Tab-separated table of C-alpha atoms in Angstrom:
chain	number	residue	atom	x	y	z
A	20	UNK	CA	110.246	107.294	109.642
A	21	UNK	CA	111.319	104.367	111.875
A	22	UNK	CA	108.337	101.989	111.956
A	23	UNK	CA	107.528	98.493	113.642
A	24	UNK	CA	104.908	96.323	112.182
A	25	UNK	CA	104.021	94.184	115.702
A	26	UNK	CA	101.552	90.632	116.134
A	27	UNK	CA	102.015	89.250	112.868
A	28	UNK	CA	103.588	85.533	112.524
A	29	UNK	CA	106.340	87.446	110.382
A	30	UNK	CA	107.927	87.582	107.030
A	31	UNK	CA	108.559	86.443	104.445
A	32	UNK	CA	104.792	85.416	104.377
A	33	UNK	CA	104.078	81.691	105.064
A	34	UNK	CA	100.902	82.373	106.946
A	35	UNK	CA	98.152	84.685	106.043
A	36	UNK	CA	96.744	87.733	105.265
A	37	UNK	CA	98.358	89.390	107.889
A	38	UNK	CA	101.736	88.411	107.119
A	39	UNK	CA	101.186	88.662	103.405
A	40	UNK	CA	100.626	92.672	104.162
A	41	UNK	CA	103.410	92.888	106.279
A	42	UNK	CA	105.499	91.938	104.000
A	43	UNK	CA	104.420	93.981	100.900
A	44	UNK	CA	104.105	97.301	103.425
A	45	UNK	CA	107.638	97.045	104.834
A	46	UNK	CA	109.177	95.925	101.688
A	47	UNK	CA	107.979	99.114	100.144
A	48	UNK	CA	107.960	101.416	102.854
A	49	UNK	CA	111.973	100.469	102.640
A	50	UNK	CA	112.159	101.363	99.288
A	51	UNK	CA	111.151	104.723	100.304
A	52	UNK	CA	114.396	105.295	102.473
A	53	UNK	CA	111.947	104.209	106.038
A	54	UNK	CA	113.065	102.409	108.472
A	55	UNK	CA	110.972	99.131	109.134
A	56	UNK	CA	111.476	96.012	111.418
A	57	UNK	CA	108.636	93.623	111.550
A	58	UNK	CA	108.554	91.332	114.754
A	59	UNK	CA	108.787	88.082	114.025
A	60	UNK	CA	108.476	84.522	116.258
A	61	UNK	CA	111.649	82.429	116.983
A	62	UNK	CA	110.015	79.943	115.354
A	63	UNK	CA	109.764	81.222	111.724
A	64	UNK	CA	111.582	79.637	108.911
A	65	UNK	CA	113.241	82.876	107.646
A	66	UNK	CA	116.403	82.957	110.137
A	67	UNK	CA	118.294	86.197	109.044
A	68	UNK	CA	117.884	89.725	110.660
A	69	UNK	CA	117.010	91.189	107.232
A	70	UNK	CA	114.859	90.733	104.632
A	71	UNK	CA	114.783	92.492	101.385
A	72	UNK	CA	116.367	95.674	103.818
A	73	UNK	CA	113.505	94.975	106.165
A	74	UNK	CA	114.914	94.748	109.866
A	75	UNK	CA	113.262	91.264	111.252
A	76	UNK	CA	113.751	90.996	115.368
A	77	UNK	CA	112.803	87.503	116.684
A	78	UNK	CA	110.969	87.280	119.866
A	79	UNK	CA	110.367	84.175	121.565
A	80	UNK	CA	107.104	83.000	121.295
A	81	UNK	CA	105.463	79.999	123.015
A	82	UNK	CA	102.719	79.587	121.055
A	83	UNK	CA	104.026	76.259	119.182
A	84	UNK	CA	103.558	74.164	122.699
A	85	UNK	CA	101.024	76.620	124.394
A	86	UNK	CA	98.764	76.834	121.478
A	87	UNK	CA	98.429	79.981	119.306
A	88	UNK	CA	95.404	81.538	120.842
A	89	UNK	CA	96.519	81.581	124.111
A	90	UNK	CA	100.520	82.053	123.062
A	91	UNK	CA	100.034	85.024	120.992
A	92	UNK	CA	99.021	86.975	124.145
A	93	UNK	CA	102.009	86.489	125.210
A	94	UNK	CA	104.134	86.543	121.843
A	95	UNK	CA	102.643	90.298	121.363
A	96	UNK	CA	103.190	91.518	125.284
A	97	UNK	CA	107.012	90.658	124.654
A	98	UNK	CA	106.798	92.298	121.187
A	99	UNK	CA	105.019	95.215	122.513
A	100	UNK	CA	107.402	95.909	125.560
A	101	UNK	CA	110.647	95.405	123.162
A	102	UNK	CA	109.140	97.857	121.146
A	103	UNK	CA	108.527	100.394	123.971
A	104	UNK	CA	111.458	99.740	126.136
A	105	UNK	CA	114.398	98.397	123.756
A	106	UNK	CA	113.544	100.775	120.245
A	107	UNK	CA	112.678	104.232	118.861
A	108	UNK	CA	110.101	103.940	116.599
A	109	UNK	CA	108.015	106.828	115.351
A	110	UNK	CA	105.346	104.745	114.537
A	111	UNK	CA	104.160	100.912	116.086
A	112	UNK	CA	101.825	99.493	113.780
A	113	UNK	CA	99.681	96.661	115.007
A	114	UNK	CA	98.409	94.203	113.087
A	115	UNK	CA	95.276	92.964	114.776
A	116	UNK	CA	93.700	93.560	118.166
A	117	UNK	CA	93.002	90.064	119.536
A	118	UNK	CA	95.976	89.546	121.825
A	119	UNK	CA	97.620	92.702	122.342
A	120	UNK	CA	95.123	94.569	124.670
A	121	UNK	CA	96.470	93.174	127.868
A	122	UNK	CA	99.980	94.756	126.856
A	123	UNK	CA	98.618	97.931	125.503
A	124	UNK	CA	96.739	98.278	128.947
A	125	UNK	CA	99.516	97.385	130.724
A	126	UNK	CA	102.037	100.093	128.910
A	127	UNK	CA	99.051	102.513	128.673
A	128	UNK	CA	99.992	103.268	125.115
A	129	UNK	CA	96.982	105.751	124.759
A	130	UNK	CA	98.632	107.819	127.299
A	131	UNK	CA	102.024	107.872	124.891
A	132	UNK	CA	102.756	110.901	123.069
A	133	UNK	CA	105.618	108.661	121.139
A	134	UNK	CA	105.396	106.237	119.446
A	135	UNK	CA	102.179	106.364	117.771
A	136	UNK	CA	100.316	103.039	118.063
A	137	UNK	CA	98.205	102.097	114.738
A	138	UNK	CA	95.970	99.165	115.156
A	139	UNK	CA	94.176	97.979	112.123
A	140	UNK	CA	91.173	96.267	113.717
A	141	UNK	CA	90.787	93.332	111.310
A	142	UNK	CA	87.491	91.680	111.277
A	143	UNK	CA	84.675	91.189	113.792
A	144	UNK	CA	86.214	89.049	115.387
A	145	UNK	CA	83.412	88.589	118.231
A	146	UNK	CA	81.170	87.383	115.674
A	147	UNK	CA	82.758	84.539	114.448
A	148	UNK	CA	81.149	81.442	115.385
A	149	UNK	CA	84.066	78.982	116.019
A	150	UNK	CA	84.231	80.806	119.781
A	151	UNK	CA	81.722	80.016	122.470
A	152	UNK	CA	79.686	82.927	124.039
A	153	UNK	CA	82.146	83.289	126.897
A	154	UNK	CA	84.910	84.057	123.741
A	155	UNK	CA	82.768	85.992	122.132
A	156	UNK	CA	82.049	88.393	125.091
A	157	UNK	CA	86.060	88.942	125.828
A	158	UNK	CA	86.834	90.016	121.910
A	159	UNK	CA	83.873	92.464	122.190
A	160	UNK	CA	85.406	93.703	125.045
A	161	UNK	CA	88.810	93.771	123.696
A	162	UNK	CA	87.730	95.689	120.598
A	163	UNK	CA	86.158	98.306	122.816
A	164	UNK	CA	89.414	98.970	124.447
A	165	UNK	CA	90.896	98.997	121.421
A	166	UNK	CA	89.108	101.487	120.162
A	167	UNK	CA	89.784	102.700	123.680
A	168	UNK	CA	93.774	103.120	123.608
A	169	UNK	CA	94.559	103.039	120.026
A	170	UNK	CA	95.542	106.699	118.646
A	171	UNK	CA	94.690	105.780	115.484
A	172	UNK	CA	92.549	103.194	113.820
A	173	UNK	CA	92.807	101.165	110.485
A	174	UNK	CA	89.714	99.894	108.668
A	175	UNK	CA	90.686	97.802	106.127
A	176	UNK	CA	86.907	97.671	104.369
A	177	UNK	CA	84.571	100.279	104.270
A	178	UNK	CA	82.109	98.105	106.051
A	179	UNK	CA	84.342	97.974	108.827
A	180	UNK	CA	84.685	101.359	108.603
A	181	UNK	CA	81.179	102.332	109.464
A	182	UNK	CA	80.386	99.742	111.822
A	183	UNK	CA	83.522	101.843	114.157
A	184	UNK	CA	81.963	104.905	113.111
A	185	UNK	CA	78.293	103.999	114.193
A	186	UNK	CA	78.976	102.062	116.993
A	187	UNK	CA	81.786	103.965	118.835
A	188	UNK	CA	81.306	107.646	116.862
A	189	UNK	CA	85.337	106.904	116.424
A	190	UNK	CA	86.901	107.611	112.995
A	191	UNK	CA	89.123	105.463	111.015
A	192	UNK	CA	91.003	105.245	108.512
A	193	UNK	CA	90.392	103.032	105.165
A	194	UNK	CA	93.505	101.456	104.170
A	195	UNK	CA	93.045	97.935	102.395
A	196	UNK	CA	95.123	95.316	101.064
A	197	UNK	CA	96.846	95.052	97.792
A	198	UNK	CA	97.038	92.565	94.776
A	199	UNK	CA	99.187	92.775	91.699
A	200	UNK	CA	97.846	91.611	88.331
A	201	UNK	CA	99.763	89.280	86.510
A	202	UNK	CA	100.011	87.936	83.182
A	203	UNK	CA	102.061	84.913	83.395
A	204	UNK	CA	100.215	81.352	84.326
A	205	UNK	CA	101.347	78.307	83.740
A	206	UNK	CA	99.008	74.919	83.284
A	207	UNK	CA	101.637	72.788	84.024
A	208	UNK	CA	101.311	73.587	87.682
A	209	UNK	CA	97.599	71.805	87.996
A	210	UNK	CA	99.251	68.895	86.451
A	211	UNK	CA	100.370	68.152	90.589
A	212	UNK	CA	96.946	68.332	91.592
A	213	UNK	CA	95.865	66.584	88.762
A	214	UNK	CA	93.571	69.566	87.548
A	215	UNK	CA	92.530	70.791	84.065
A	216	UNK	CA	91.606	73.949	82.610
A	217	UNK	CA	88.435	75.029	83.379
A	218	UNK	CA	87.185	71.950	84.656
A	219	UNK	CA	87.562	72.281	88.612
A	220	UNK	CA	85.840	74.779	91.223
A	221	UNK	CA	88.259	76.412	93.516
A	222	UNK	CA	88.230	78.158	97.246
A	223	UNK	CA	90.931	78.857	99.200
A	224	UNK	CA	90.223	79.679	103.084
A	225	UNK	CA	91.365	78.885	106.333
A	226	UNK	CA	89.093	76.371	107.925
A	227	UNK	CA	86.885	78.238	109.841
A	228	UNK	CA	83.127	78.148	110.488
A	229	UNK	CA	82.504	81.486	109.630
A	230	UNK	CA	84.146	81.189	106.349
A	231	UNK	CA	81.437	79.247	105.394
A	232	UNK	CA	83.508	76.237	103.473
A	233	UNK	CA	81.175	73.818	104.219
A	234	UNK	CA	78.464	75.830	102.752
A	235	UNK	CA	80.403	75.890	99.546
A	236	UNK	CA	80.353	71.555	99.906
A	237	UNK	CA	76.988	71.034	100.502
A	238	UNK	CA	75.776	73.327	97.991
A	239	UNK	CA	78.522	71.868	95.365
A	240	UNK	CA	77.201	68.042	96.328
A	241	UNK	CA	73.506	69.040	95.789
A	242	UNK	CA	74.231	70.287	92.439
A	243	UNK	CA	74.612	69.231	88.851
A	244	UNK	CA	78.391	69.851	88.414
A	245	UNK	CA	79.008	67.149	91.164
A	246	UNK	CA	80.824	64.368	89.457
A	247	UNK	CA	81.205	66.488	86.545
A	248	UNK	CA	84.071	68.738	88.321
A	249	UNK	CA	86.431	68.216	91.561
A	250	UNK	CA	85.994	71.210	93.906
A	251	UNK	CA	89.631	72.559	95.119
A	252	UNK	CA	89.941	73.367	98.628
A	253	UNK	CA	93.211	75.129	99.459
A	254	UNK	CA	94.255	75.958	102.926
A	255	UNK	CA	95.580	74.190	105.982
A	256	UNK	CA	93.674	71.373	107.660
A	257	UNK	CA	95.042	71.040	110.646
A	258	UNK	CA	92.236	73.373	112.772
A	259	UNK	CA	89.599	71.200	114.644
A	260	UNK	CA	87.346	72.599	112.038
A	261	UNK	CA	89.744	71.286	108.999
A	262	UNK	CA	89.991	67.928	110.513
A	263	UNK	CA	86.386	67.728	110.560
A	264	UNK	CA	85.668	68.576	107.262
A	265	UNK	CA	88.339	66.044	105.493
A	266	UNK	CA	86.802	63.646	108.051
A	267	UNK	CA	83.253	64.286	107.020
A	268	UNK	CA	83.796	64.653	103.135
A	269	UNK	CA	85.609	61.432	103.011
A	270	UNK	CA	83.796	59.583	100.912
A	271	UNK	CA	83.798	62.170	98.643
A	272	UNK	CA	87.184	63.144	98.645
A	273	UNK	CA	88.038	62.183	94.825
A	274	UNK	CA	85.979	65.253	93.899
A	275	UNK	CA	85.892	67.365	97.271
A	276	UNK	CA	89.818	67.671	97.276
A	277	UNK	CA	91.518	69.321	100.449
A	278	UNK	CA	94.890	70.055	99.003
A	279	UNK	CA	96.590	71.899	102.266
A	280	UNK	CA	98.352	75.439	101.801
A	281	UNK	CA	99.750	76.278	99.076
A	282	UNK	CA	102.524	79.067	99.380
A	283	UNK	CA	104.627	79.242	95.977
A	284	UNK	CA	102.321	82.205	94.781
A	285	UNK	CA	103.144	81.510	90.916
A	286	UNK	CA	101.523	78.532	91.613
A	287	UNK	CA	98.685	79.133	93.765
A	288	UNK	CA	97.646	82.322	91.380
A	289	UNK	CA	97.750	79.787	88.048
A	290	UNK	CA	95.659	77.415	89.715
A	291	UNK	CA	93.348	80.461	90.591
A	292	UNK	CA	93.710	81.558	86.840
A	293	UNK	CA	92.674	78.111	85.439
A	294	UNK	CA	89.330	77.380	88.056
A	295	UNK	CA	85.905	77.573	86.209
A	296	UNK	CA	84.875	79.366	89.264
A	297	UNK	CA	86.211	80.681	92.600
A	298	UNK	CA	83.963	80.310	96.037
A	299	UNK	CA	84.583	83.066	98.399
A	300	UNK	CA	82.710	82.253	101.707
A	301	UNK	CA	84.642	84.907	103.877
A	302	UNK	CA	81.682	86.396	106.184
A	303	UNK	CA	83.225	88.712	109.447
A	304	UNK	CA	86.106	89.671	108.044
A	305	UNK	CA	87.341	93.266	106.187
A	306	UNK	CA	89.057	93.271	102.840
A	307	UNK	CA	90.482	89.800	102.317
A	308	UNK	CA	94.119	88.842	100.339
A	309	UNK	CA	92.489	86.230	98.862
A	310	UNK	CA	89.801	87.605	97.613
A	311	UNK	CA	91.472	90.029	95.987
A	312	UNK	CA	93.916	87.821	94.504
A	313	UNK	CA	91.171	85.870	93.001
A	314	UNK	CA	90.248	89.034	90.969
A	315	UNK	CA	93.438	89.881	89.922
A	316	UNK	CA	93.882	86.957	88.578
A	317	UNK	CA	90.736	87.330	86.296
A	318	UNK	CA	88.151	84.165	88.432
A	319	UNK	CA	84.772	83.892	87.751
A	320	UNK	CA	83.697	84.685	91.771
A	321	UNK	CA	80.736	83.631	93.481
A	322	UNK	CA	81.278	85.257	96.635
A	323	UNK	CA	79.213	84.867	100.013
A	324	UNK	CA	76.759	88.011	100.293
A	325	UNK	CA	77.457	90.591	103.173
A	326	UNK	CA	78.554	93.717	103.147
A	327	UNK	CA	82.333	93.631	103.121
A	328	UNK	CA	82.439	91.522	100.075
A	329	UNK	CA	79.599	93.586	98.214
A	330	UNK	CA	81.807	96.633	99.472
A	331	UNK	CA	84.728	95.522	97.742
A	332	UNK	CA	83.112	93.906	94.528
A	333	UNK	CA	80.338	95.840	93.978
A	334	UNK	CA	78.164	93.627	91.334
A	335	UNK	CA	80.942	91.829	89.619
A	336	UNK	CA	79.972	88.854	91.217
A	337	UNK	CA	77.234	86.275	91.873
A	338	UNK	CA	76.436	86.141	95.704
A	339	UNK	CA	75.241	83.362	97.838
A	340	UNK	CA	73.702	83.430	101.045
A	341	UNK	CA	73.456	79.456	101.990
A	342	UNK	CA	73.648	76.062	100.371
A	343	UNK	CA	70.727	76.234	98.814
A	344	UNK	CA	72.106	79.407	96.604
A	345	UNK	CA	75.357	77.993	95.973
A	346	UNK	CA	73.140	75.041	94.075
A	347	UNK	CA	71.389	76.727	92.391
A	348	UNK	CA	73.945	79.199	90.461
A	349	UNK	CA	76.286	76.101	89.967
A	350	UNK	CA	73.612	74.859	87.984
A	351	UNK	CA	73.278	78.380	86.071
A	352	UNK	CA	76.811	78.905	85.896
A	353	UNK	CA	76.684	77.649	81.866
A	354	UNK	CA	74.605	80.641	80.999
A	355	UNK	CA	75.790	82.930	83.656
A	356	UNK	CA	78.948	83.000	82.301
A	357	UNK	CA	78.029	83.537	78.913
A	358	UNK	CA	76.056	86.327	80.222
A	359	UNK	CA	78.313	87.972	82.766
A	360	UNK	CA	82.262	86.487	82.376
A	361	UNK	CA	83.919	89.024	80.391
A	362	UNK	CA	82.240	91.832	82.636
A	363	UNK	CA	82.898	90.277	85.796
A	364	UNK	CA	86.702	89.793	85.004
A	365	UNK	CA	87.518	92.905	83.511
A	366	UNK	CA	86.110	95.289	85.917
A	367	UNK	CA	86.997	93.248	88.545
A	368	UNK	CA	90.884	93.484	87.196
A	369	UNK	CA	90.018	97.237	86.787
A	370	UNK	CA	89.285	97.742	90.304
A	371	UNK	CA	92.505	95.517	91.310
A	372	UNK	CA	94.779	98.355	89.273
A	373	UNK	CA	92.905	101.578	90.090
A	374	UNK	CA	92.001	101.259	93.853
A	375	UNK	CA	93.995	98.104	95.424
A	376	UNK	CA	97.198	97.616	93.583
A	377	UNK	CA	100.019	97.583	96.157
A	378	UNK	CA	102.076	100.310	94.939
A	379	UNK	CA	99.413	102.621	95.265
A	380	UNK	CA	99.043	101.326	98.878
A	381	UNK	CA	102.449	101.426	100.071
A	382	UNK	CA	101.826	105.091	98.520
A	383	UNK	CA	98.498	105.616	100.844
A	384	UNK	CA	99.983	103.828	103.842
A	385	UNK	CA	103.272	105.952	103.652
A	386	UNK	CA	101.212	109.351	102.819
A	387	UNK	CA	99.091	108.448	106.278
A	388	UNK	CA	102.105	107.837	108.257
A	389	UNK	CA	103.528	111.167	107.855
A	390	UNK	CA	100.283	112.842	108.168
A	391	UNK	CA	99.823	111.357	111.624
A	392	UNK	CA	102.772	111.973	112.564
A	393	UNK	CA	103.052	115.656	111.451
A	394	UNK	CA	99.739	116.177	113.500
A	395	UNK	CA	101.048	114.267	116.290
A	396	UNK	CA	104.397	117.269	116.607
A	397	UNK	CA	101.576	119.941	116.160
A	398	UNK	CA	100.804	118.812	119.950
């Protein structure tokens, strides 16, 4: 198959979730003798046309002086008509639906017999609460028409899966993301961050309203293992949300510790490894990389209580709803970790290795490919 993986910031992964996917997908799908290029913005570190046999093309994006919301419409249009115009891909696989509808009404792809266009419809986007109403009302629009002109849709949580299913009567298909489990960690990596074993709280998140960092603060501050334990906050700062959390936990910064991104993965898993707990506030979204991650590597998880994060980790977790909850089961986390640690971990590794190691999704995501595309020649 000759596939293009199109709207992702582009590989290798220095981004996101997105990216981390595309990477793992088209590395594997190579393997497999497939042909894969992943689009890519002139502005990405990686340089080279290939990567691990994965065929990178470099479009130029403007989104690093127009601003990435409003640049990516225009990064993915030029992606989008290379793909169309300049390739011959069986398959066009895009990542997200946020700023590609313009171009995929102005090709009308759903009118294409060839290529196939795959959108994997990501979140809810038009429910998270860092966009005014006006925002709000253009992504629900977008996702309808990209229910609309899609041939095929991606749900990567089973929450997501019904929501398209009740509310459009459109099927998808559930194909998550991956985590490997790992034995190797190394303490000497918290040693940077000035961290021991066991004795620091962890979450890593963009910051974004709706992943509900703050909620993880407030609820930390209130509670007994304030001053007892730094809490870890991993992820880039430099959103208008991120800036105004470091600005408004500054006088606590000693033990509420932005750290930035962290991208050397042997690192950033250890210091998952070594937490005393992991905070996963994620609300909107599907299946998310790190949350996954964080059960791979064997965290205690207190996780934010909706539906795609009780989809994915059934009760092997404690779940919080606001501030008030995240108090209260820091204060029980003594005895609820005597009570429910060795569970938690192990089933929660379990569940990495049986349903959402990568191997078995490069399998799933290759197995899909061909089916779609042997039912797309039946036509």
């Amino acid at each position: 198959m000759k596939i293009a993986i199109v709207s992702t910031r582009g590989i290798p992964n220095n981004y996101g979730g997105f990216e981390e996917f595309a990477e793992y997908i088209s590395v594997g799908l190579v393997e497999r003798g497939h042909e894969v290029t992943v689009y890519s913005p002139h502005y990405h570190p990686y340089k080279e046309s290939t990567y691990k046999g994965v065929r990178i093309k470099h479009i130029k994006s403007p989104e690093q002086w127009m601003g990435g919301s409003l640049g990516s419409f225009f990064y993915d249009y030029r992606s989008l008509k290379d793909a169309l115009r300049n390739e011959d891909f069986d398959i066009i696989y895009e990542a997200g639906y946020t700023s590609i509808i313009p171009a995929f009404i102005r090709f009308n792809v759903k009118k294409l017999r060839r290529p196939i266009v795959v959108t994997n419809m990501d979140g809810l986007e038009y429910k998270r609460s860092k966009y005014n109403g006006a925002v709000r009302r253009f992504l629900a629009w977008e996702e309808r028409e990209a229910v609309k002109h899609s041939h095929y849709l991606i749900a990567d949580n089973l929450g997501i899966k019904d929501y398209y299913k009740e509310k459009y009567g459109k099927e998808s298909k559930f194909l998550a993301y991956g985590a490997d489990i790992h034995d190797l960690y190394d303490e000497a990596f918290l040693e940077e961050y000035g961290l021991r074993r066991g004795e620091y709280l962890l979450v890593i998140s963009r910051q974004e309203p709706d992943n509900n960092v703050e909620m993880a603060i407030k609820g930390y501050l209130a509670s007994d293992l304030y001053g007892r334990m730094p809490m870890v906050i991993v992820g880039k700062t430099s959103t208008k949300y991120g800036q105004y959390l470091v600005k408004e936990y500054a006088e606590q910064k000693d033990m509420v510790r932005f750290v930035g991104g962290i991208y050397e993965f042997d690192k950033l898993n250890s210091i998952r490894h070594f937490s005393y707990a992991y905070l996963h506030g994620h609300s909107v979204g599907g299946t998310n990389p790190s949350l996954l991650e964080a059960m791979a590597a064997g965290c205690f998880i207190m996780a934010h209580d909706n539906v795609f994060n009780r989809a994915v980790l059934g009760e092997n977790a404690l779940f919080y709803s606001d501030c008030e909850q995240v108090r209260a089961l820091l204060n029980g986390l003594p005895g609820s970790m005597l009570k429910y640690k060795e569970r938690f971990t192990l089933q929660n590794i379990e569940v990495i290795r049986t349903q959402y190691s990568w191997q078995r999704l490069i399998d799933e995501h290759e197995k899909y490919f061909l089916e779609i595309m042997n039912k797309n020649s039946a036509f």
